[in-house]
Amino acid sequence: MIGERIRELRTAKSMTATELAKAADVSVGMISQVERGITDPSLETVRRIARVLDTPVFSLFQDVDAEPVAVVRRDRRMDIRSPQGGIVYQRVSSGAGKIEVLEGLLEPGAASSDTGWSHPSDECVVVLTGRLVVEVDGTRYDLKTGDSATFDSRNPHRYLNETSKPVRFLLAVTPPSY
């Protein structure tokens, strides 16, 4: 679905795949593979493409023909990976609503990003298993299984796993924007 949305937005702007690739600083092959559904782009690649297409990141994941009740089967969830490979998000929500729900898996010693990231949303994170450090605007919050944190995503933030075991968490973002 993301590839179809990228192609749709790119062609609406009368932009070639080569122009999009150059402006987003990714290969033409990557754009081609994403648009054809052969590969899933990293979260950083999605952010770059969204900037060039002048659209919010969440709009690339929206299903324009949404059903009144959207069921997302566990084995059909979309993966969103960081370029460093330390974190994987699976989209739990359908992508057609006003809230994005993701299940995150953060590997030992990994972080969701090198530095804090901000976007115009609110987030709520709930730790399912393990320990998670939530860093918001330079302040660290140590969360254990069952703990949660809610914050304004316009403040630079990131997630860190400073343990030797993976941490799983649910993340709700509204409006969707990553």
Tab-separated table of C-alpha atoms in Angstrom:
chain	number	residue	atom	x	y	z
A	1	MET	CA	0.000	0.000	0.000
A	2	ILE	CA	2.770	2.501	0.816
A	3	GLY	CA	4.308	2.038	-2.620
A	4	GLU	CA	0.998	2.749	-4.311
A	5	ARG	CA	0.547	5.945	-2.258
A	6	ILE	CA	4.078	7.111	-3.074
A	7	ARG	CA	3.546	6.518	-6.791
A	8	GLU	CA	0.156	8.243	-6.649
A	9	LEU	CA	1.564	11.341	-4.905
A	10	ARG	CA	4.695	11.398	-7.081
A	11	THR	CA	2.740	11.286	-10.331
A	12	ALA	CA	0.253	13.891	-9.058
A	13	LYS	CA	3.273	16.215	-8.708
A	14	SER	CA	4.463	15.276	-12.234
A	15	MET	CA	7.679	13.957	-10.714
A	16	THR	CA	9.698	11.079	-12.126
A	17	ALA	CA	11.037	8.296	-9.929
A	18	THR	CA	14.540	9.578	-10.680
A	19	GLU	CA	13.632	13.092	-9.492
A	20	LEU	CA	12.076	11.746	-6.306
A	21	ALA	CA	15.076	9.516	-5.622
A	22	LYS	CA	17.538	12.369	-6.095
A	23	ALA	CA	15.562	14.800	-3.913
A	24	ALA	CA	15.098	12.170	-1.159
A	25	ASP	CA	18.739	11.052	-1.391
A	26	VAL	CA	17.860	7.406	-2.080
A	27	SER	CA	18.498	5.213	-5.099
A	28	VAL	CA	16.135	5.038	-8.053
A	29	GLY	CA	16.096	1.274	-7.515
A	30	MET	CA	14.804	1.793	-3.962
A	31	ILE	CA	11.963	4.028	-5.203
A	32	SER	CA	11.119	1.485	-7.892
A	33	GLN	CA	11.124	-1.456	-5.474
A	34	VAL	CA	9.019	0.406	-2.909
A	35	GLU	CA	6.471	1.524	-5.497
A	36	ARG	CA	6.162	-2.036	-6.821
A	37	GLY	CA	5.789	-3.478	-3.310
A	38	ILE	CA	8.979	-5.519	-3.536
A	39	THR	CA	10.592	-3.988	-0.447
A	40	ASP	CA	9.512	-2.069	2.651
A	41	PRO	CA	11.431	1.172	3.132
A	42	SER	CA	13.088	2.126	6.412
A	43	LEU	CA	11.427	4.733	8.569
A	44	GLU	CA	14.164	7.225	7.637
A	45	THR	CA	13.552	6.595	3.916
A	46	VAL	CA	9.810	7.117	4.421
A	47	ARG	CA	10.517	10.407	6.214
A	48	ARG	CA	12.743	11.612	3.360
A	49	ILE	CA	10.193	10.678	0.708
A	50	ALA	CA	7.370	12.350	2.653
A	51	ARG	CA	9.394	15.585	2.939
A	52	VAL	CA	10.019	15.666	-0.814
A	53	LEU	CA	6.360	14.924	-1.575
A	54	ASP	CA	5.372	17.621	0.949
A	55	THR	CA	3.029	15.282	2.782
A	56	PRO	CA	2.820	14.012	6.369
A	57	VAL	CA	4.470	10.625	6.857
A	58	PHE	CA	1.205	9.087	8.086
A	59	SER	CA	-0.537	9.925	4.793
A	60	LEU	CA	1.751	7.458	3.016
A	61	PHE	CA	0.285	4.675	5.162
A	62	GLN	CA	-3.378	5.655	4.828
A	63	ASP	CA	-5.802	3.389	3.071
A	64	VAL	CA	-8.033	5.721	1.066
A	65	ASP	CA	-10.674	3.000	0.592
A	66	ALA	CA	-11.039	2.183	4.272
A	67	GLU	CA	-13.774	-0.154	5.468
A	68	PRO	CA	-16.099	0.836	8.358
A	69	VAL	CA	-14.347	-1.756	10.547
A	70	ALA	CA	-10.712	-2.420	9.766
A	71	VAL	CA	-9.237	-5.708	10.929
A	72	VAL	CA	-5.467	-6.067	10.854
A	73	ARG	CA	-4.341	-9.674	11.110
A	74	ARG	CA	-1.122	-10.283	13.021
A	75	ASP	CA	0.511	-11.978	10.040
A	76	ARG	CA	-0.479	-9.071	7.733
A	77	ARG	CA	0.998	-6.204	9.778
A	78	MET	CA	3.253	-3.753	7.994
A	79	ASP	CA	6.843	-3.562	9.293
A	80	ILE	CA	8.586	-0.215	9.644
A	81	ARG	CA	12.318	-0.531	10.338
A	82	SER	CA	14.950	1.982	11.346
A	83	PRO	CA	17.963	2.305	9.055
A	84	GLN	CA	20.246	1.267	11.928
A	85	GLY	CA	18.225	-1.935	12.352
A	86	GLY	CA	17.846	-1.654	16.141
A	87	ILE	CA	14.091	-1.071	16.141
A	88	VAL	CA	11.155	-2.559	14.267
A	89	TYR	CA	7.614	-1.205	14.409
A	90	GLN	CA	4.605	-3.212	13.308
A	91	ARG	CA	1.529	-1.199	12.503
A	92	VAL	CA	-1.341	-2.566	14.611
A	93	SER	CA	-3.916	-0.007	13.438
A	94	SER	CA	-5.241	0.019	9.896
A	95	GLY	CA	-3.674	3.323	8.899
A	96	ALA	CA	-6.983	4.879	7.926
A	97	GLY	CA	-7.902	6.558	11.198
A	98	LYS	CA	-6.913	9.469	13.362
A	99	ILE	CA	-4.687	7.358	15.590
A	100	GLU	CA	-1.706	5.212	14.714
A	101	VAL	CA	-0.953	2.225	16.945
A	102	LEU	CA	2.393	0.502	16.586
A	103	GLU	CA	4.017	-2.412	18.353
A	104	GLY	CA	7.711	-1.737	18.785
A	105	LEU	CA	10.596	-4.121	19.340
A	106	LEU	CA	13.821	-2.452	20.412
A	107	GLU	CA	16.934	-4.622	20.477
A	108	PRO	CA	19.410	-4.593	23.402
A	109	GLY	CA	21.584	-1.472	23.372
A	110	ALA	CA	19.587	0.115	20.543
A	111	ALA	CA	17.794	3.452	20.254
A	112	SER	CA	14.885	4.533	18.057
A	113	SER	CA	17.108	7.320	16.665
A	114	ASP	CA	20.551	8.810	17.244
A	115	THR	CA	19.056	12.068	18.512
A	116	GLY	CA	15.585	13.204	19.548
A	117	TRP	CA	12.944	13.388	16.833
A	118	SER	CA	9.933	15.716	16.915
A	119	HIS	CA	6.638	15.805	15.019
A	120	PRO	CA	3.234	17.428	15.603
A	121	SER	CA	1.427	14.712	17.586
A	122	ASP	CA	0.792	13.282	21.038
A	123	GLU	CA	2.240	9.890	21.966
A	124	CYS	CA	1.478	7.295	24.575
A	125	VAL	CA	3.905	4.403	25.027
A	126	VAL	CA	3.177	1.285	27.123
A	127	VAL	CA	5.935	-1.214	27.912
A	128	LEU	CA	4.765	-4.790	27.244
A	129	THR	CA	7.973	-6.608	28.219
A	130	GLY	CA	11.357	-5.381	29.379
A	131	ARG	CA	12.607	-1.922	30.312
A	132	LEU	CA	12.460	1.167	28.138
A	133	VAL	CA	14.040	4.573	28.571
A	134	VAL	CA	11.880	7.338	27.118
A	135	GLU	CA	13.925	10.472	26.537
A	136	VAL	CA	11.832	13.637	26.029
A	137	ASP	CA	13.471	17.027	25.590
A	138	GLY	CA	16.640	15.719	27.249
A	139	THR	CA	14.898	14.243	30.323
A	140	ARG	CA	14.991	10.470	30.788
A	141	TYR	CA	12.095	8.358	32.081
A	142	ASP	CA	12.837	4.727	33.005
A	143	LEU	CA	9.787	2.514	32.323
A	144	LYS	CA	9.284	-1.114	33.350
A	145	THR	CA	6.761	-3.693	32.127
A	146	GLY	CA	3.266	-2.235	32.472
A	147	ASP	CA	4.462	1.377	32.826
A	148	SER	CA	3.394	4.044	30.355
A	149	ALA	CA	4.307	7.599	29.401
A	150	THR	CA	2.297	10.192	27.476
A	151	PHE	CA	3.885	13.317	25.991
A	152	ASP	CA	3.711	16.016	23.343
A	153	SER	CA	5.690	14.700	20.364
A	154	ARG	CA	6.677	18.218	19.333
A	155	ASN	CA	9.346	17.846	22.023
A	156	PRO	CA	12.403	15.989	20.685
A	157	HIS	CA	12.153	12.399	21.882
A	158	ARG	CA	13.499	8.918	21.394
A	159	TYR	CA	13.350	5.430	22.908
A	160	LEU	CA	16.384	3.567	24.287
A	161	ASN	CA	16.972	0.014	25.422
A	162	GLU	CA	19.928	0.022	27.797
A	163	THR	CA	19.458	-3.597	28.855
A	164	SER	CA	20.717	-6.918	27.512
A	165	LYS	CA	17.219	-8.098	26.492
A	166	PRO	CA	14.804	-6.874	23.803
A	167	VAL	CA	11.945	-4.606	24.901
A	168	ARG	CA	8.431	-4.722	23.402
A	169	PHE	CA	6.067	-1.777	23.656
A	170	LEU	CA	2.853	-0.358	22.233
A	171	LEU	CA	2.899	3.154	20.863
A	172	ALA	CA	-0.192	5.248	20.093
A	173	VAL	CA	0.300	8.423	18.040
A	174	THR	CA	-2.407	10.982	17.294
A	175	PRO	CA	-2.631	12.388	14.769
A	176	PRO	CA	-0.397	9.908	12.940
A	177	SER	CA	2.830	11.559	11.866
A	178	TYR	CA	5.904	9.637	13.207
